Coordinates of C-alpha atoms in Angstrom, one line a residue:
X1 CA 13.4 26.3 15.5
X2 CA 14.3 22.7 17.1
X3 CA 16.9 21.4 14.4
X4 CA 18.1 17.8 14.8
X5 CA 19.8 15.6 13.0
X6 CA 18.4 11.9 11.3
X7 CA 20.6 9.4 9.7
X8 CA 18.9 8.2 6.7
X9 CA 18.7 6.3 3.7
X10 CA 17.3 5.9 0.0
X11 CA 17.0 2.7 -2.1
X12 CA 17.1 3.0 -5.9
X13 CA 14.5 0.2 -6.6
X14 CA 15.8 0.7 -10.8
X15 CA 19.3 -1.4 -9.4
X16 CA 17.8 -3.8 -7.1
X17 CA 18.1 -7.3 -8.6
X18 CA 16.3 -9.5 -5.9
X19 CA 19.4 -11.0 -4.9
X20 CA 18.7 -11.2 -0.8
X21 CA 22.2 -10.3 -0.7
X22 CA 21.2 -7.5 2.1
X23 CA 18.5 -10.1 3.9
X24 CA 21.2 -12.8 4.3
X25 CA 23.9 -10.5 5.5
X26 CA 21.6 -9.0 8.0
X27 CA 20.0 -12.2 9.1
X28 CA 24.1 -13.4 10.4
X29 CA 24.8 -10.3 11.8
X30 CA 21.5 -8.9 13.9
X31 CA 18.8 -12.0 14.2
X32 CA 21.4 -15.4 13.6
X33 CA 19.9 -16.4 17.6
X34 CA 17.5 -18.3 19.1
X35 CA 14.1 -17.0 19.9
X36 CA 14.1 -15.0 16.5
X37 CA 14.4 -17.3 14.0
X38 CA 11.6 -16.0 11.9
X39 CA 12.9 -12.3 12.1
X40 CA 14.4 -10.6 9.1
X41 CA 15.4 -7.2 10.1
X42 CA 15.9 -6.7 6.3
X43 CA 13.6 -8.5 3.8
X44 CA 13.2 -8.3 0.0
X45 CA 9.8 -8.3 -1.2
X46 CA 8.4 -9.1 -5.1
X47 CA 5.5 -6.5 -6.0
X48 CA 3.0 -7.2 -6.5
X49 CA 3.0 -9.4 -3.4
X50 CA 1.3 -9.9 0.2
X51 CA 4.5 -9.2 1.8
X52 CA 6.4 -10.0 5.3
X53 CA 4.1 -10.8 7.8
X54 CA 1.5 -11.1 5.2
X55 CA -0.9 -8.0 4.1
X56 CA 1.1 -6.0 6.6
X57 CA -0.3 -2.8 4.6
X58 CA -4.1 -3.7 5.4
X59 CA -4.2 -1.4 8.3
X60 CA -7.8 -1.8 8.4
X61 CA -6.9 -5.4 10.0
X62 CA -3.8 -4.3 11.6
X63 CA -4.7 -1.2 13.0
X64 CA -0.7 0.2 12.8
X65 CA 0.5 3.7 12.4
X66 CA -1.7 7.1 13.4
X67 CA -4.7 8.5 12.3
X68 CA -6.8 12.0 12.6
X69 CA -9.9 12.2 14.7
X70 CA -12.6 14.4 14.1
X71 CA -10.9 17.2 15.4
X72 CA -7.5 17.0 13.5
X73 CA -5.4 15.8 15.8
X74 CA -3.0 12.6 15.7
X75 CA -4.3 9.4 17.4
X76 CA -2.9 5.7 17.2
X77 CA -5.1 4.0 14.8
X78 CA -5.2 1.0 17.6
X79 CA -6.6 2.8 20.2
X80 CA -5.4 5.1 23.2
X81 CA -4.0 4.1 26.6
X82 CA -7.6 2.7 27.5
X83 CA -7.8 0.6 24.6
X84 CA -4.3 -0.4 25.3
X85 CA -5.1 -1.0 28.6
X86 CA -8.0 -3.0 28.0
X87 CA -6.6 -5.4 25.6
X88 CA -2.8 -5.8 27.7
X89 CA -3.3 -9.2 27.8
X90 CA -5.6 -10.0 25.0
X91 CA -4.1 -8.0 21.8
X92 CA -6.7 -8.8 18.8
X93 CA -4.4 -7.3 16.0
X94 CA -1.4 -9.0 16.6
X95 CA 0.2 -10.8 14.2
X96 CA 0.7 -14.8 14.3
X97 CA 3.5 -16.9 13.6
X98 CA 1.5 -18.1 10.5
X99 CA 1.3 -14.8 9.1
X100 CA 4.8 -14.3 8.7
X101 CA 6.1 -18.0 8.6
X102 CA 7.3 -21.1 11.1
X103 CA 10.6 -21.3 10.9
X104 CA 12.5 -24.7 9.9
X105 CA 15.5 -26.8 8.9
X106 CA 16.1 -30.0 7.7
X107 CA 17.4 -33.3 10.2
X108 CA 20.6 -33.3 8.4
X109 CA 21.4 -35.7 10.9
X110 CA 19.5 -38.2 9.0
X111 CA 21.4 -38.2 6.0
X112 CA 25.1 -38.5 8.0
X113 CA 24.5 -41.0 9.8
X114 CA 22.3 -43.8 8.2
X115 CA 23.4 -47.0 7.0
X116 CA 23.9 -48.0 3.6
X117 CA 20.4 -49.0 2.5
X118 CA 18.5 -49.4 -0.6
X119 CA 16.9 -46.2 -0.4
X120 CA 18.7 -43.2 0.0
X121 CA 17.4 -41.6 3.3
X122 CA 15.5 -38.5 3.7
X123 CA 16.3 -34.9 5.5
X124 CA 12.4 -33.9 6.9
X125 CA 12.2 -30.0 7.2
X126 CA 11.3 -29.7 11.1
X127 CA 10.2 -26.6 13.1
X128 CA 12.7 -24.5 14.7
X129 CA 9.7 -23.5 17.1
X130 CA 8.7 -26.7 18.1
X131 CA 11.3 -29.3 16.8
X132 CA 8.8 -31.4 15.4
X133 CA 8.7 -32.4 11.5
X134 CA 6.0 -29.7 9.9
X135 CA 4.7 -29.1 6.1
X136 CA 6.4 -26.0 4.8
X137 CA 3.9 -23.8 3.3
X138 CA 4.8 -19.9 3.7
X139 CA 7.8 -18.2 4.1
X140 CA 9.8 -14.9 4.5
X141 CA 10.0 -14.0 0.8
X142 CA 7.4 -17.3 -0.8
X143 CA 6.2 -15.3 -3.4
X144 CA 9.6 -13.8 -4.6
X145 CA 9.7 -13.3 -8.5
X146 CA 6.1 -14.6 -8.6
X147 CA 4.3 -11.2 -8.4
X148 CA 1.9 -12.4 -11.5
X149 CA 0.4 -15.0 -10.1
X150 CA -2.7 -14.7 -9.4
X151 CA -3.4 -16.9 -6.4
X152 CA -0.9 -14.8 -4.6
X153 CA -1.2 -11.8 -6.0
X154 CA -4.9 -11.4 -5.3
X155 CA -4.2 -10.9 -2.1
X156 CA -2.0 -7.9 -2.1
X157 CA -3.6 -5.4 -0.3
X158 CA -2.2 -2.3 -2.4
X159 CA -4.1 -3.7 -5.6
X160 CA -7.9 -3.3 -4.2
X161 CA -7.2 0.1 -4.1
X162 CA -6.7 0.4 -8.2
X163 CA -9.3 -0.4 -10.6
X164 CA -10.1 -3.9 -12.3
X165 CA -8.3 -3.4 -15.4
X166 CA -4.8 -3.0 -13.3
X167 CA -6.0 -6.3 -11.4
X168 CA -6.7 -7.9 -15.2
X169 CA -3.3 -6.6 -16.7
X170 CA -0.8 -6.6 -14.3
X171 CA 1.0 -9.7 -14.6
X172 CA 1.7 -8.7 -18.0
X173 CA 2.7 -5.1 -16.7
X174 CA 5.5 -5.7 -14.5
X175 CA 7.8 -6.8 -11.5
X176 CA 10.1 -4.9 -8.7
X177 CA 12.0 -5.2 -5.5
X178 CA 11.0 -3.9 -2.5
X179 CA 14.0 -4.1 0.2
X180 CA 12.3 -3.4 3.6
X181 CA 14.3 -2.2 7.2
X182 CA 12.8 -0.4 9.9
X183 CA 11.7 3.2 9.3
X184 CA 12.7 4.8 11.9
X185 CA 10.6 7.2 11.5
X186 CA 10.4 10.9 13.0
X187 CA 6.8 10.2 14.5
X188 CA 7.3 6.4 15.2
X189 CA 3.7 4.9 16.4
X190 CA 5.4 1.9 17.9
X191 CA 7.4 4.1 20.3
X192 CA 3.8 5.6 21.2
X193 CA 1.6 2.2 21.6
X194 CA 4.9 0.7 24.0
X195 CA 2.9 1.1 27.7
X196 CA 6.6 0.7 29.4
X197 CA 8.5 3.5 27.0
X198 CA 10.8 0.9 26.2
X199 CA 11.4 2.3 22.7
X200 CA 13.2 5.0 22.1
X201 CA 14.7 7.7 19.4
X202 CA 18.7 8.5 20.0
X203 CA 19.0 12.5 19.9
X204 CA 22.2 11.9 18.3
X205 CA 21.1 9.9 15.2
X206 CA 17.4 9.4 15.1
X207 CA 18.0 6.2 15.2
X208 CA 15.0 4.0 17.2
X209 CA 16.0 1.5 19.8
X210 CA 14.5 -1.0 22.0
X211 CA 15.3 -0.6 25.6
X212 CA 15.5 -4.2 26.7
X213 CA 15.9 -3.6 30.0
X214 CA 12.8 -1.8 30.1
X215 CA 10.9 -4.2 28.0
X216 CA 8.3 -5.9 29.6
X217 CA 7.3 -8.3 26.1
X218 CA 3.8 -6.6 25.9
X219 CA 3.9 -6.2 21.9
X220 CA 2.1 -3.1 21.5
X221 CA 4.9 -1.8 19.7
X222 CA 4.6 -4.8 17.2
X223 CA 0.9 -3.6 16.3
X224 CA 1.5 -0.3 16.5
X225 CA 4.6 0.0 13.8
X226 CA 2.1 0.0 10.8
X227 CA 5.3 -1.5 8.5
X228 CA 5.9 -4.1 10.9
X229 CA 9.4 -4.2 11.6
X230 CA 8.8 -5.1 15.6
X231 CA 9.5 -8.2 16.5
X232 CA 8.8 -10.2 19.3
X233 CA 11.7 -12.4 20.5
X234 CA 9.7 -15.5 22.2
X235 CA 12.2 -17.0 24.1
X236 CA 13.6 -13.8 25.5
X237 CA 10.3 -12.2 26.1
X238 CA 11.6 -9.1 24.8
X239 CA 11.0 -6.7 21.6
X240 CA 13.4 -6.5 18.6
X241 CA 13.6 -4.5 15.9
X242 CA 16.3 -3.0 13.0
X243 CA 19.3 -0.9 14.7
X244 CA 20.2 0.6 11.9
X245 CA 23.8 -1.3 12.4
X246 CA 24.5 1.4 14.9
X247 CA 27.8 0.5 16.6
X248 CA 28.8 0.6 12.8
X249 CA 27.4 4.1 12.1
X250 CA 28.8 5.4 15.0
X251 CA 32.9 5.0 13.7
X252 CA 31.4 6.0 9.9
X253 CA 30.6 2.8 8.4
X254 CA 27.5 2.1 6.5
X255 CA 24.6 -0.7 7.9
X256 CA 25.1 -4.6 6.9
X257 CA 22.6 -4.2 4.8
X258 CA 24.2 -1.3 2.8
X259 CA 27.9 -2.5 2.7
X260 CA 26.7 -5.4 0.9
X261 CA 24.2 -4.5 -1.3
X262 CA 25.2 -6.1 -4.7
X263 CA 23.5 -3.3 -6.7
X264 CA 25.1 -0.4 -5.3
X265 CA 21.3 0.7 -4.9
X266 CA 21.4 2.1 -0.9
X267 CA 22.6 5.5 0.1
X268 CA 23.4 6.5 3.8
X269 CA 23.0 10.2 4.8
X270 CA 22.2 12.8 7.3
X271 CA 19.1 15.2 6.9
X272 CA 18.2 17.8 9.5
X273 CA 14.5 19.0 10.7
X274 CA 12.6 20.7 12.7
X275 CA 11.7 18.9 15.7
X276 CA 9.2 21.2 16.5
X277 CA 7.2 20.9 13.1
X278 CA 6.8 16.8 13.2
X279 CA 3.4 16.9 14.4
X280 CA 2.4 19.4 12.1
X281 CA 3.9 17.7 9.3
X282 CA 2.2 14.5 10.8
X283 CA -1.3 15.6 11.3
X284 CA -1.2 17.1 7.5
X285 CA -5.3 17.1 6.7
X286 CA -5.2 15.1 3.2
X287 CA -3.0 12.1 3.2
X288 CA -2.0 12.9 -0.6
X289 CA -0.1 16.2 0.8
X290 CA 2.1 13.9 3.2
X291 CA 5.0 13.7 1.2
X292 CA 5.2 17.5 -0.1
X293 CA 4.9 18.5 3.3
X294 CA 7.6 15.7 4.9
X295 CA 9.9 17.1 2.0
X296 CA 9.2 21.3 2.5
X297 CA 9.9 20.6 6.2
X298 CA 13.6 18.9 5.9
X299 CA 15.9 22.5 6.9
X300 CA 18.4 23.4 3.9
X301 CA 21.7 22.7 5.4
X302 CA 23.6 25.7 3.4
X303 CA 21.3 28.1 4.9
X304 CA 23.1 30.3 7.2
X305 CA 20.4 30.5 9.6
X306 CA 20.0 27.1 9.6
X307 CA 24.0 26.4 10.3
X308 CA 23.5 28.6 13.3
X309 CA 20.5 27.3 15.1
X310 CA 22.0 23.8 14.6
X311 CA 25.6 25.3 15.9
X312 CA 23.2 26.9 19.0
X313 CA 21.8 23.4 19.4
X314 CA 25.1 21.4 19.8
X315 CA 25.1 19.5 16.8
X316 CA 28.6 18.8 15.9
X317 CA 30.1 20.9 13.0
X318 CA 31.7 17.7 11.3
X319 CA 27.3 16.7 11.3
X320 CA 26.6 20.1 9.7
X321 CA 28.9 19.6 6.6
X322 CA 27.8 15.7 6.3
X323 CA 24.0 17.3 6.0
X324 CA 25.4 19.4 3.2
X325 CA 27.4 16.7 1.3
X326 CA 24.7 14.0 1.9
X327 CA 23.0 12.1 -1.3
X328 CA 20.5 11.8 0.8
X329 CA 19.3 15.1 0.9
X330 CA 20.3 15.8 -2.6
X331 CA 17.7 12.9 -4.4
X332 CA 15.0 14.0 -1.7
X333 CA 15.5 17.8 -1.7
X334 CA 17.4 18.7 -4.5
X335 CA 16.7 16.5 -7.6
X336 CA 13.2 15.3 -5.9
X337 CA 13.0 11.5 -7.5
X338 CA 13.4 9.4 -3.4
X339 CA 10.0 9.2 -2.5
X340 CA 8.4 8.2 1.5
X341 CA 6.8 4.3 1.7
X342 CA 4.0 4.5 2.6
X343 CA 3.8 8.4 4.1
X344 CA 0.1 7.7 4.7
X345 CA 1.0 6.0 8.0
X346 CA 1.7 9.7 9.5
X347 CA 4.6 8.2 10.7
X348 CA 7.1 10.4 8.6
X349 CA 9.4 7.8 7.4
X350 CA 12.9 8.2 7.2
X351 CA 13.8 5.7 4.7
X352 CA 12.8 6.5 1.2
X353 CA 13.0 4.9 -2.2
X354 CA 13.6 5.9 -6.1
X355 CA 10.8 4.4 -8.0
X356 CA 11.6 1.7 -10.6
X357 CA 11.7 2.9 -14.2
X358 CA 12.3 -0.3 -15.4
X359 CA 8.7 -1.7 -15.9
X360 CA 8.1 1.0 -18.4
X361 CA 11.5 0.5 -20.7
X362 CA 10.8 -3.2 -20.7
X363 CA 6.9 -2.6 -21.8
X364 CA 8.3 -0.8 -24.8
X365 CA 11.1 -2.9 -26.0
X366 CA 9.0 -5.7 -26.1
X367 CA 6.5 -3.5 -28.5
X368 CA 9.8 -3.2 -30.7
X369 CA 10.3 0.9 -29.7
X370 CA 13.1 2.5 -28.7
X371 CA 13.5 2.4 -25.4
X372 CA 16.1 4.8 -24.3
X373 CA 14.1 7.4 -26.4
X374 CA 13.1 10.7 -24.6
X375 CA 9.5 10.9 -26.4
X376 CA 8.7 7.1 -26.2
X377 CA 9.7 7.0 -22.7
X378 CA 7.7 9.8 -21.6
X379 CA 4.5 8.8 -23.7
X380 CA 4.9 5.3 -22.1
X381 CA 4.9 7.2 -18.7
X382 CA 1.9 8.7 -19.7
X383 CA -0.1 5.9 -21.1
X384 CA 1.0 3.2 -18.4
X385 CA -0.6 3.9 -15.5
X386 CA -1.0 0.9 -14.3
X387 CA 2.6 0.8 -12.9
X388 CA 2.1 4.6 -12.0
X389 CA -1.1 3.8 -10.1
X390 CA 0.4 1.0 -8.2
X391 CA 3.7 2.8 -7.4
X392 CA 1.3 6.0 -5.9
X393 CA -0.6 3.8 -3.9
X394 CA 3.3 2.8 -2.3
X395 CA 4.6 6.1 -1.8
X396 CA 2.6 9.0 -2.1
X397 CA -0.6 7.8 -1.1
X398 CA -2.3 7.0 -4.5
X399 CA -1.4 10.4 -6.2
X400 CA 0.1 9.7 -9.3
X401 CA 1.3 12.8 -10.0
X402 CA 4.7 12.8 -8.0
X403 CA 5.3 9.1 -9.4
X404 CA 4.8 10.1 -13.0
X405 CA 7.6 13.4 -12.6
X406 CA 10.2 11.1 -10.8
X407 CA 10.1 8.8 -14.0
X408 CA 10.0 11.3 -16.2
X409 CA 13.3 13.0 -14.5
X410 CA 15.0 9.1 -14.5
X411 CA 13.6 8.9 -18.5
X412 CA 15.0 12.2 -19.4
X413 CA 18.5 11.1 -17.7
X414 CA 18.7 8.4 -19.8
X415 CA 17.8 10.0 -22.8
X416 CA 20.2 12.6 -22.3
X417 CA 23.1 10.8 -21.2
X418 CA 22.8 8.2 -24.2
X419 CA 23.4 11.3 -26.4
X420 CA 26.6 12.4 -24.4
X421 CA 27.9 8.7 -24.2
X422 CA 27.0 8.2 -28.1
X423 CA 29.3 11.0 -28.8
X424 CA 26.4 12.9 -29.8
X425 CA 25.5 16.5 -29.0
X426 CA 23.7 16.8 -26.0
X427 CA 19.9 18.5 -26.0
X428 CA 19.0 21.1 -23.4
X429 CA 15.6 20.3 -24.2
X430 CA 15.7 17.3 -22.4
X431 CA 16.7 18.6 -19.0
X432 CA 14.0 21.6 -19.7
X433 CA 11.4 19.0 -19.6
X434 CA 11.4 18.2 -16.5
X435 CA 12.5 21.7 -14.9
X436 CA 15.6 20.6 -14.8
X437 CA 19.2 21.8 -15.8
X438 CA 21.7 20.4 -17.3
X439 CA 24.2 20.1 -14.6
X440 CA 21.4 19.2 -12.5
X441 CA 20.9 16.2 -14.5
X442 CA 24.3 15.1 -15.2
X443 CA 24.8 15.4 -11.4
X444 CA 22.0 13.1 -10.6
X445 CA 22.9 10.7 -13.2
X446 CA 26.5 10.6 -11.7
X447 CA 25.4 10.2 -8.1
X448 CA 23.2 6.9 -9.2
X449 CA 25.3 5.5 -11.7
X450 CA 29.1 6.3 -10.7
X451 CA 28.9 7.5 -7.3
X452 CA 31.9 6.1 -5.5
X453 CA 31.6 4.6 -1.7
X454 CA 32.5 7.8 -0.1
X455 CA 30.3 9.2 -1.8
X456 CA 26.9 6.7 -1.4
X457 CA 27.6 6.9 2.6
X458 CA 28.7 10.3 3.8
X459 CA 28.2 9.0 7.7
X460 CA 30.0 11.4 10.4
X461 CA 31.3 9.3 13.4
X462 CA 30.2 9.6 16.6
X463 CA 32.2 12.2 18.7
X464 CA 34.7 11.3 21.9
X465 CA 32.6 13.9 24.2
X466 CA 29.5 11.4 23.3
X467 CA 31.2 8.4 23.9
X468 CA 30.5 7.7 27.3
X469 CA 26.2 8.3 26.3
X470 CA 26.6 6.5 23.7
X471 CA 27.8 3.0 25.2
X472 CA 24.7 3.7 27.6
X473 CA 22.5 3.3 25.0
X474 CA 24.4 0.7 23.7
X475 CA 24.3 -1.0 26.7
X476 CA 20.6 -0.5 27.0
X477 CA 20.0 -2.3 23.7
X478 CA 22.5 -4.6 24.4
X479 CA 21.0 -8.4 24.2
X480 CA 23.5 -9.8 26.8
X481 CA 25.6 -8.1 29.1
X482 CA 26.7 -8.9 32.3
X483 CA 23.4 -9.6 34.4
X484 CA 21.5 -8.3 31.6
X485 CA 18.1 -10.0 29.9
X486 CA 19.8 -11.4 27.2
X487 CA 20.8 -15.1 26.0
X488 CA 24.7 -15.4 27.4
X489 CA 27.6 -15.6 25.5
X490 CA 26.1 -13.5 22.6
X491 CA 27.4 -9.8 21.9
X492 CA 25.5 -7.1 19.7
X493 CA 26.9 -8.7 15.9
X494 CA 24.9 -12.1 16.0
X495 CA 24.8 -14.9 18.2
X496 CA 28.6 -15.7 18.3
X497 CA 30.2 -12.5 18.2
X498 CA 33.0 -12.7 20.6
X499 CA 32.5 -15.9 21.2
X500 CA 32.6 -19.1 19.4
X501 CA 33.0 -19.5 15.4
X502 CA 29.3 -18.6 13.6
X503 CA 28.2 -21.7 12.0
X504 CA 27.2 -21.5 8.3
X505 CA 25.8 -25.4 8.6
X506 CA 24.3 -27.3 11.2
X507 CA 22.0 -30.5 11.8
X508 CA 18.7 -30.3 13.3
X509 CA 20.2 -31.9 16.5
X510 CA 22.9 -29.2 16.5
X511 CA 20.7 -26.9 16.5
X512 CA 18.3 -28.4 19.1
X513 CA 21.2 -28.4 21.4
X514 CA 22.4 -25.2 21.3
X515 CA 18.2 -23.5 21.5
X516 CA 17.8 -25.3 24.7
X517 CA 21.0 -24.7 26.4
X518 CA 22.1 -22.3 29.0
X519 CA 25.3 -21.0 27.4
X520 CA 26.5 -20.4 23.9
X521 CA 26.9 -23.5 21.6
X522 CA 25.3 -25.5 23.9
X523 CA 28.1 -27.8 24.0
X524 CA 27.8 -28.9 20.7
X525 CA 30.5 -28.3 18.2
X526 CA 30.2 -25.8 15.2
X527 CA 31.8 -25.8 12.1
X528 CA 31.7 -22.6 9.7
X529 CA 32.2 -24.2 6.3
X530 CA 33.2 -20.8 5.1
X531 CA 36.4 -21.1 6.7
X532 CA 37.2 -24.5 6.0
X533 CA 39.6 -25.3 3.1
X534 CA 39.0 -28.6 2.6
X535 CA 41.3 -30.4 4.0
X536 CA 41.2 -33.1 6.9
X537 CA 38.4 -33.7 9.0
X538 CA 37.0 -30.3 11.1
X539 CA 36.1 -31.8 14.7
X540 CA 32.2 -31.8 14.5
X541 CA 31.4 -31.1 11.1
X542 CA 31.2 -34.9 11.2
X543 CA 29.7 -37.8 13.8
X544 CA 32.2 -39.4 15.5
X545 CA 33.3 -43.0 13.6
X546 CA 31.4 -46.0 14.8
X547 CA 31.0 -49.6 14.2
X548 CA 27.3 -50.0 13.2
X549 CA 27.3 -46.7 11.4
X550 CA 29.1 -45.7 8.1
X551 CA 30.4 -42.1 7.7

């Protein structure tokens, strides 16, 4: 035994409202910088949809995550090193700037400083990429809270894999969120397709990093991550990706994303494993045993063994007891309702989500049933499967069977927790249902519903004997250090941190300014409107006053 420990995460899809909260937060903090304008680290998508890049989970144009030959074992679904080799500087299944979107503001500019005329003047939307005016016809999240329609719906990959009667009904069926970070998974495939091992897995946390000084901009890692949460930074030549907010982990806060999540829907926790049984886990024959096998091979942290081989192995003993108090590990292992995206990648995924149970309550209030009611609920799970089918084809590789049991355990907890808040006795049969008790269920209702901060993140700091490894590795990720191959001026938090005030608003020449300068700002001046109380005139949220021009 090999134990390690991973710093993971679950979303509750039932408590995720859309809002882009997590997206926007993210954006300011990790990709607010030239040469990544149309990254999103963390993006919220509207199933059915095509997604972000577009039909990401066609891996039959893609070609991302691994695969089993002939004889069993795990190869890239791209190609080996000679196929790698071969197409260095020609990579076919590389994703455009079209297919996620071309970046763009408006010439704010415009509007400030024209003269009084007839006609009120207008702000053209122009390219960050280019800096000419362009036609905006995609973007990061287009086809948010439009999952019905059919002229974008169509061409979600997950719904050729159902039947035609899903395809005719789903509109009318239902709608969910799908927030979307980096995996970091426990067999990563873009760490494998990288030909200068730029990317890497910290021992500490699991979490995956880019090496930018090793980076040599080949984007093999960006085919190669079948999710595609590798970006390509095209004015540093260098790879990007999600950090998982680690210099934030590491002193026991929760990720950007996380902290602000309006819903309350993300939990933070540590889960342990066998090192040594990933590739077993990985090269599991049938792709519908993935997810069983992923969850049978996380180590119970209580077991005494367990404790010991992880105290043999050095992890900390503050690590140990996080692992045992972590909601993570309790909805994956113990209750069993967080479920892998997409675990047919063989990738083994480390972030993992609560299905939505919403669709179905909504299908039968609107038939005039009672939706909170334990036998209605689970007839509807039963006789809906279109939402069931869909939801397989997500996380457990089409087998509906999982799906169906989670929503039946999140329909018997609310079914038996309207009794108890009723003030009406509560029935054991519920629980019993669904082979559960009824602490068990009470628990789990308690941990998504009431769970307090401390509770959603149980996140051990980093230790003061790992310090000095850990600013290495900081260092190594680090976008602009001292001599480094990063921007200048700009520290890990966004383009401005420890420098000059983040702007919140900005004209198109602003902003053209500060892309094609050597230093930070570009010697244009930025204004952050957040901070501005409205009083006087900020220097540079303004044009200067002249005679031919009104202000």
């Amino acid at each position: 035994m090999r134990p390690m420990a991973q710093v993971a995460m679950v979303m509750n899809l039932d408590k995720c409202i859309g809002c882009h909260t997590c997206s926007v937060t993210c954006k300011q903090t990790w990709t607010n910088r030239a040469g990544v304008e149309y990254v999103w680290f963390n993006n919220v998508e509207t199933r059915p949809g095509q997604g972000y890049p577009r039909t990401y989970e066609d891996q039959q144009r893609w070609k991302g995550g691994w695969t089993l030959d002939r004889k069993g074992r795990l190869r890239l679904r791209r190609g080996g090193r000679m196929h790698t080799l071969f197409t260095i500087f020609d990579n076919p299944t590389l994703p455009e700037l079209s297919d996620y979107y071309e970046p763009w503001t408006y010439d704010y500019d415009t509007l400030i400083t024209s003269p009084l005329q007839r006609h009120p003047p207008v702000a053209r939307p122009r390219s960050l990429i280019t800096g000419r005016e362009t036609a905006i016809t995609w973007s990061a999240n287009w086809d948010d809270n439009l999952a019905g329609a059919p002229e974008l719906a169509a061409a979600d990959p997950l719904l050729e894999k159902v039947g035609d009667k899903v395809k005719f009904e789903f509109e009318q069926t239902f709608m969910f969120y799908l927030p979307r970070i980096c995996e970091h998974c426990l067999n990563p495939a873009c760490m494998a397709a990288c030909p200068s091992g730029a990317i890497y897995k910290r021992s500490e946390d699991g979490i995956v990093l880019v090496d930018q000084d090793r980076c040599r901009g080949w984007r093999m890692c960006v085919s190669g991550c079948p999710y595609k949460k590798v970006y390509f930074n095209h004015r540093t030549g260098k790879a990007e990706k999600c950090t998982f907010c680690f210099p934030r982990l590491e002193v026991g806060l929760p990720t950007v994303c996380a902290e602000t999540c309006v819903g309350r829907l993300r939990y933070i926790g540590v889960m342990l494993y066998d090192a040594d049984t990933v590739g077993e886990v990985a090269a599991t024959p049938d792709e519908r045993d993935l997810y069983a096998a992923q969850r049978d091979a996380f180590l119970d942290p209580f077991d005494p063994e367990v404790v010991r081989a992880c105290e043999r192995a050095g992890i900390p003993r503050d690590w140990i007891q996080a692992a045992q108090r972590s909601p993570v590990y309790a909805l994956i292992r113990e209750y069993r309702v967080a479920l892998p995206l997409h675990p047919e990648y063989r990738t083994v995924p480390m972030v993992w989500y609560i299905p939505p149970l919403s669709p179905v309550v909504d299908a039968l209030r609107d038939t005039g049933h009672d939706a909170e009611d334990q036998d209605n609920l689970f007839a509807a799970i039963e006789a809906l499967r279109i939402p069931v089918e869909y939801l397989a084809q997500l996380f457990t590789a089409g087998d509906t069977a999982p799906v169906a049991a989670v929503l039946r355990k999140m329909a018997a907890m609310r079914s038996y927790m309207r009794d108890i808040n009723l003030g009406r006795s509560p029935r054991p049969e519920i629980p019993a249902a669904v082979d559960m008790s009824e602490e068990q269920l009470y628990e789990m209702y308690r941990l998504l519903a009431l769970a307090k901060y401390d509770e959603r993140y149980v996140i051990p700091a980093a230790h003061a004997e790992q310090a000095h490894g850990l600013e290495e590795l900081a260092t190594e990720c680090d976008l602009d250090r001292d001599g480094g191959p990063g921007m200048g001026g700009w520290g890990p938090f966004g383009e401005s941190s420890g420098g000059p005030t983040p702007v919140a608003v900005e004209n198109f020449r602003m902003l053209a300014d500060r892309q094609t300068a050597d230093e930070s700002g570009g010697g244009a001046k930025r204004v952050n409107l957040l901070n501005w109380d409205g009083r006087g005139r900020p220097e540079g949220l303004l044009p200067k006053r002249s005679g031919r021009h009104r202000t």
